[in-house]
Short mmCIF file of C-alpha atoms and ligand atoms in Angstrom, two decimals:
data_model
loop_
_atom_site.label_atom_id
_atom_site.label_comp_id
_atom_site.label_asym_id
_atom_site.label_seq_id
_atom_site.Cartn_x
_atom_site.Cartn_y
_atom_site.Cartn_z
CA UNK A 1 10.78 40.52 -49.19
CA UNK A 2 8.98 43.07 -51.27
CA UNK A 3 7.40 41.02 -54.68
CA UNK A 4 10.26 41.91 -57.27
CA UNK A 5 12.99 39.60 -55.00
CA UNK A 6 10.39 36.82 -55.66
CA UNK A 7 10.00 37.49 -58.88
CA UNK A 8 13.65 37.25 -59.53
CA UNK A 9 13.54 33.96 -57.42
CA UNK A 10 10.81 32.90 -59.68
CA UNK A 11 12.56 33.12 -63.29
CA UNK A 12 15.46 30.88 -61.24
CA UNK A 13 13.21 27.86 -60.74
CA UNK A 14 11.53 28.42 -64.15
CA UNK A 15 10.54 24.91 -65.53
CA UNK A 16 8.25 24.57 -68.68
CA UNK A 17 5.06 24.10 -67.60
CA UNK A 18 4.27 21.08 -70.50
CA UNK A 19 7.49 19.44 -69.74
CA UNK A 20 7.01 19.17 -66.39
CA UNK A 21 3.03 17.96 -66.67
CA UNK A 22 4.48 15.30 -68.85
CA UNK A 23 7.31 14.30 -66.21
CA UNK A 24 4.54 14.06 -63.44
CA UNK A 25 2.07 12.05 -65.14
CA UNK A 26 4.95 9.43 -66.39
CA UNK A 27 6.05 9.66 -62.58
CA UNK A 28 2.41 9.16 -61.47
CA UNK A 29 1.83 5.88 -64.19
CA UNK A 30 5.34 4.73 -62.82
CA UNK A 31 4.58 5.31 -59.11
CA UNK A 32 1.23 3.58 -60.04
CA UNK A 33 2.15 0.59 -61.74
CA UNK A 34 4.36 -0.33 -58.92
CA UNK A 35 1.53 0.32 -56.24
CA UNK A 36 -0.82 -1.81 -58.24
CA UNK A 37 2.08 -4.19 -58.62
CA UNK A 38 1.89 -4.64 -54.47
CA UNK A 39 -1.49 -4.46 -53.92
CA UNK A 40 -1.50 -7.64 -55.75
CA UNK A 41 0.13 -9.24 -53.05
CA UNK A 42 -1.88 -8.31 -50.69
CA UNK A 43 -4.90 -10.36 -52.08
CA UNK A 44 -6.92 -11.75 -48.85
CA UNK A 45 -4.51 -11.32 -46.18
CA UNK A 46 -4.22 -9.02 -43.18
CA UNK A 47 -3.98 -5.46 -42.62
CA UNK A 48 -2.35 -5.42 -39.82
CA UNK A 49 -0.68 -9.16 -39.07
CA UNK A 50 2.14 -9.10 -36.52
CA UNK A 51 3.41 -5.55 -37.88
CA UNK A 52 0.88 -4.26 -35.36
CA UNK A 53 2.35 -6.85 -33.02
CA UNK A 54 5.80 -5.39 -32.94
CA UNK A 55 5.13 -0.95 -34.43
CA UNK A 56 5.25 -0.46 -31.16
CA UNK A 57 8.91 -1.30 -30.19
CA UNK A 58 9.61 0.74 -33.02
CA UNK A 59 9.31 4.32 -32.12
CA UNK A 60 12.72 6.02 -33.72
CA UNK A 61 11.03 5.05 -36.96
CA UNK A 62 7.35 6.91 -35.93
CA UNK A 63 9.23 10.16 -35.71
CA UNK A 64 10.19 10.68 -39.60
CA UNK A 65 8.08 12.43 -41.72
CA UNK A 66 6.41 10.77 -44.48
CA UNK A 67 8.36 12.86 -47.29
CA UNK A 68 11.31 11.89 -45.77
CA UNK A 69 10.69 8.16 -47.24
CA UNK A 70 10.40 9.29 -51.10
CA UNK A 71 12.75 6.39 -52.56
CA UNK A 72 14.91 8.40 -54.82
CA UNK A 73 15.45 11.95 -55.99
CA UNK A 74 17.41 12.71 -59.18
CA UNK A 75 17.98 16.29 -59.09
CA UNK A 76 15.99 19.81 -58.78
CA UNK A 77 13.41 19.66 -60.93
CA UNK A 78 11.50 16.60 -59.56
CA UNK A 79 12.02 18.38 -56.31
CA UNK A 80 10.29 21.23 -57.30
CA UNK A 81 8.01 18.84 -59.66
CA UNK A 82 7.22 16.55 -56.04
CA UNK A 83 6.52 20.24 -54.29
CA UNK A 84 3.99 20.86 -57.37
CA UNK A 85 2.16 18.04 -56.19
CA UNK A 86 2.01 18.34 -52.64
CA UNK A 87 0.38 21.46 -53.15
CA UNK A 88 -2.40 20.37 -55.41
CA UNK A 89 -2.97 18.06 -52.40
CA UNK A 90 -4.27 20.79 -50.35
CA UNK A 91 -7.16 22.10 -52.70
CA UNK A 92 -10.47 21.37 -50.26
CA UNK A 93 -11.68 19.26 -52.71
CA UNK A 94 -9.70 16.61 -52.59
CA UNK A 95 -8.51 17.00 -48.47
CA UNK A 96 -11.88 16.30 -47.71
CA UNK A 97 -12.58 13.29 -49.08
CA UNK A 98 -9.20 11.54 -47.61
CA UNK A 99 -10.82 13.60 -44.23
CA UNK A 100 -14.22 11.90 -44.57
CA UNK A 101 -14.92 8.72 -42.07
CA UNK A 102 -16.49 6.91 -44.59
CA UNK A 103 -12.79 7.05 -47.59
CA UNK A 104 -12.55 3.91 -48.82
CA UNK A 105 -8.90 2.44 -48.33
CA UNK A 106 -8.05 -1.17 -49.61
CA UNK A 107 -5.77 -2.86 -51.93
CA UNK A 108 -6.65 -0.54 -54.56
CA UNK A 109 -7.51 2.71 -53.29
CA UNK A 110 -4.35 4.18 -51.62
CA UNK A 111 -3.56 7.29 -49.77
CA UNK A 112 -0.77 9.46 -50.45
CA UNK A 113 2.47 9.53 -48.96
CA UNK A 114 1.98 12.73 -47.43
CA UNK A 115 -1.68 12.58 -46.40
CA UNK A 116 -2.39 12.75 -42.30
CA UNK A 117 -4.95 14.20 -41.05
CA UNK A 118 -4.96 17.56 -39.47
CA UNK A 119 -6.70 17.33 -36.24
CA UNK A 120 -4.84 14.20 -34.52
CA UNK A 121 -4.51 14.63 -31.10
CA UNK A 122 -2.54 12.42 -28.05
CA UNK A 123 -4.65 9.23 -26.35
CA UNK A 124 -2.77 8.95 -23.52
CA UNK A 125 -2.83 13.49 -22.85
CA UNK A 126 -6.37 12.87 -23.32
CA UNK A 127 -7.15 10.03 -20.70
CA UNK A 128 -7.11 6.73 -23.02
CA UNK A 129 -5.03 4.22 -21.43
CA UNK A 130 -2.03 2.69 -24.62
CA UNK A 131 -0.73 0.09 -24.49
CA UNK A 132 2.29 0.65 -22.30
CA UNK A 133 1.33 4.75 -21.91
CA UNK A 134 2.64 5.11 -25.09
CA UNK A 135 2.09 8.52 -26.99
CA UNK A 136 0.19 7.30 -30.05
CA UNK A 137 -2.40 9.74 -32.10
CA UNK A 138 -6.20 9.37 -33.01
CA UNK A 139 -8.38 11.97 -35.41
CA UNK A 140 -9.93 14.38 -32.61
CA UNK A 141 -13.83 13.08 -33.22
CA UNK A 142 -12.51 9.59 -33.60
CA UNK A 143 -10.87 9.74 -29.98
CA UNK A 144 -13.68 11.72 -28.30
CA UNK A 145 -16.14 8.84 -29.09
CA UNK A 146 -13.11 6.01 -28.10
CA UNK A 147 -12.78 7.19 -24.81
CA UNK A 148 -16.64 7.22 -24.26
CA UNK A 149 -16.24 3.97 -25.47
CA UNK A 150 -13.60 2.18 -23.61
CA UNK A 151 -14.91 3.92 -20.27
CA UNK A 152 -18.45 2.62 -21.02
CA UNK A 153 -16.58 -1.28 -21.06
CA UNK A 154 -14.35 -0.33 -18.52
CA UNK A 155 -17.77 0.37 -16.27
CA UNK A 156 -18.59 -3.19 -17.48
CA UNK A 157 -15.82 -4.57 -16.06
CA UNK A 158 -13.78 -5.28 -19.40
CA UNK A 159 -10.34 -4.16 -20.03
CA UNK A 160 -9.71 -2.64 -23.36
CA UNK A 161 -5.82 -1.21 -24.09
CA UNK A 162 -5.06 0.47 -27.01
CA UNK A 163 -2.63 -1.10 -28.81
CA UNK A 164 -1.72 0.83 -32.16
CA UNK A 165 -3.54 3.85 -33.26
CA UNK A 166 -2.21 6.29 -36.10
CA UNK A 167 0.31 5.10 -38.40
CA UNK A 168 1.93 7.66 -40.85
CA UNK A 169 2.75 6.50 -44.30
CA UNK A 170 6.41 6.17 -42.89
CA UNK A 171 5.48 4.17 -39.96
CA UNK A 172 3.86 1.71 -42.02
CA UNK A 173 6.77 1.62 -44.92
CA UNK A 174 9.11 1.07 -41.58
CA UNK A 175 7.54 -1.60 -40.33
CA UNK A 176 6.67 -3.35 -43.63
CA UNK A 177 10.52 -2.88 -44.34
CA UNK A 178 11.46 -4.71 -40.60
CA UNK A 179 9.59 -7.08 -41.61
CA UNK A 180 10.17 -7.73 -44.77
CA UNK A 181 14.36 -8.13 -43.30
CA UNK A 182 13.14 -10.58 -41.32
CA UNK A 183 10.45 -13.11 -43.14
CA UNK A 184 11.15 -11.68 -46.62
CA UNK A 185 8.51 -11.68 -49.27
CA UNK A 186 6.54 -13.82 -46.73
CA UNK A 187 6.16 -10.22 -45.48
CA UNK A 188 3.47 -9.34 -47.69
CA UNK A 189 1.38 -11.83 -46.18
CA UNK A 190 1.83 -9.85 -42.33
CA UNK A 191 0.58 -6.34 -42.73
CA UNK A 192 -0.53 -3.65 -45.47
CA UNK A 193 1.58 -1.99 -47.95
CA UNK A 194 2.37 1.51 -47.00
CA UNK A 195 -0.71 3.90 -48.47
CA UNK A 196 -3.18 0.89 -47.68
CA UNK A 197 -3.60 0.85 -44.41
CA UNK A 198 -6.61 2.52 -42.17
CA UNK A 199 -3.85 3.45 -39.41
CA UNK A 200 -2.77 6.46 -41.85
CA UNK A 201 -6.52 7.98 -41.52
CA UNK A 202 -6.06 8.40 -37.70
CA UNK A 203 -9.39 6.96 -37.55
CA UNK A 204 -8.14 2.96 -36.71
CA UNK A 205 -7.70 1.10 -33.27
CA UNK A 206 -6.13 -1.97 -32.47
CA UNK A 207 -6.97 -2.91 -29.32
CA UNK A 208 -5.62 -5.46 -26.79
CA UNK A 209 -5.66 -6.63 -23.18
CA UNK A 210 -4.13 -8.69 -20.68
CA UNK A 211 -6.72 -12.17 -21.41
CA UNK A 212 -4.91 -11.82 -25.15
CA UNK A 213 -1.08 -11.19 -23.15
CA UNK A 214 -1.18 -7.50 -24.23
CA UNK A 215 -0.51 -8.49 -27.88
CA UNK A 216 -2.03 -7.62 -31.61
CA UNK A 217 -2.98 -11.43 -32.33
CA UNK A 218 -6.95 -13.38 -33.22
CA UNK A 219 -7.14 -14.36 -29.50
CA UNK A 220 -8.61 -11.29 -28.43
CA UNK A 221 -11.16 -12.32 -30.32
CA UNK A 222 -12.47 -15.07 -27.80
CA UNK A 223 -12.48 -12.73 -24.99
CA UNK A 224 -14.99 -11.12 -23.25
CA UNK A 225 -14.13 -7.98 -24.16
CA UNK A 226 -13.93 -8.31 -27.42
CA UNK A 227 -17.28 -9.44 -27.46
CA UNK A 228 -18.50 -6.24 -25.58
CA UNK A 229 -17.24 -4.18 -28.03
CA UNK A 230 -19.24 -6.46 -31.15
CA UNK A 231 -22.33 -5.39 -28.96
CA UNK A 232 -21.55 -2.34 -28.51
CA UNK A 233 -18.89 -0.19 -30.79
CA UNK A 234 -21.39 0.92 -33.21
CA UNK A 235 -22.82 2.47 -30.47
CA UNK A 236 -19.72 5.09 -30.44
CA UNK A 237 -19.55 4.56 -34.17
CA UNK A 238 -16.87 2.04 -34.23
CA UNK A 239 -17.18 -0.70 -36.55
CA UNK A 240 -15.13 -3.88 -37.26
CA UNK A 241 -13.32 -3.33 -40.05
CA UNK A 242 -12.67 -6.71 -41.43
CA UNK A 243 -15.51 -9.06 -39.64
CA UNK A 244 -14.76 -12.90 -39.34
CA UNK A 245 -16.29 -15.02 -42.68
CA UNK A 246 -15.21 -13.06 -45.60
CA UNK A 247 -11.01 -13.84 -45.47
CA UNK A 248 -9.95 -13.31 -48.77
CA UNK A 249 -12.22 -10.96 -49.35
CA UNK A 250 -10.41 -7.72 -48.16
CA UNK A 251 -8.33 -9.01 -45.66
CA UNK A 252 -8.28 -11.70 -43.37
CA UNK A 253 -10.70 -11.03 -39.61
CA UNK A 254 -8.75 -9.00 -37.25
CA UNK A 255 -10.57 -9.14 -34.40
CA UNK A 256 -8.89 -5.84 -32.45
CA UNK A 257 -9.43 -3.60 -35.72
CA UNK A 258 -11.63 -1.02 -35.11
CA UNK A 259 -12.37 1.81 -37.42
CA UNK A 260 -14.63 4.77 -36.61
CA UNK A 261 -17.01 5.79 -39.42
CA UNK A 262 -19.53 8.32 -37.32
CA UNK A 263 -22.21 7.16 -34.50
CA UNK A 264 -24.98 7.86 -37.84
CA UNK A 265 -22.92 5.56 -40.59
CA UNK A 266 -22.23 2.93 -38.16
CA UNK A 267 -26.11 2.69 -37.39
CA UNK A 268 -26.87 2.86 -41.57
CA UNK A 269 -23.82 0.07 -41.63
CA UNK A 270 -25.99 -1.82 -39.16
CA UNK A 271 -29.33 -1.28 -40.30
CA UNK A 272 -27.82 -2.71 -43.96
CA UNK A 273 -26.35 -6.34 -43.63
CA UNK A 274 -23.47 -5.31 -45.67
CA UNK A 275 -19.51 -5.91 -44.31
CA UNK A 276 -17.97 -3.16 -43.52
CA UNK A 277 -15.96 -3.13 -46.50
CA UNK A 278 -19.26 -3.66 -48.90
CA UNK A 279 -21.02 -0.51 -47.12
CA UNK A 280 -17.89 1.81 -47.99
CA UNK A 281 -17.65 0.99 -51.64
CA UNK A 282 -21.29 1.82 -51.96
CA UNK A 283 -20.85 5.25 -50.22
CA UNK A 284 -18.13 5.74 -53.01
CA UNK A 285 -15.74 8.16 -51.08
CA UNK A 286 -12.67 7.64 -52.61
CA UNK A 287 -9.28 9.18 -51.80
CA UNK A 288 -8.34 12.35 -53.63
CA UNK A 289 -6.35 14.06 -51.90
ZN1 ZN B 1 -5.49 -2.28 -37.29
#
């Protein structure tokens, strides 16, 4: 296709850039208002809860792309606006903040609907045990350290199985919607709303094992494998993201949920005496992608 044709097609979709920017700002503000509204309902609750426990049984939703989950698109102009906004998320500086292993994601720091890391790899294909051998994805560096960590745990006689890893915005949305259909407004106390889950980063994993009946439950915290993780995970760059004794501050204690932040960062976190949340707030990497 020559440059001439490109020009003529651009003429067809021309829209006033000032008007477009205004629409984008208004749209963005509305989305922010909605997300904050939902965010408030998440105060002091678990980010996985039952959602993770039932998620592995719903592979259908896992295949849908985040962009398929837009609530409603009124017309072509908004399509173009969305496309333009998407292009802007590819700016290197913005993407770098979401790809940073220290990026802060909580009820007031949100990941965009279309954010997904580019270096996800298959855990079962990489030789990492997953629940029922199901397909699960994790960022490469995190997966490498996870594999070493799980091999070391196995060598010490501890069984660990990955019950959940990367979850796209669409997957989180689907699992949250499913809970909502069963539990109504109570669902907000069981799982993070879409965009607020560390699982969208591709660096968080939930563990289970036979002693925890292969479920994602607090009971996992009383297993010897959980004790092993609490002693050794930082050596592999993983941290217990929501430790005990801090319920109500960010998310409640989730003994099964670990997040990879890198060996050096995990060491600094341990030295600091801060919780992972406090440490990441101090690091100051907020999602801008
Ligand atoms: Zn989790």
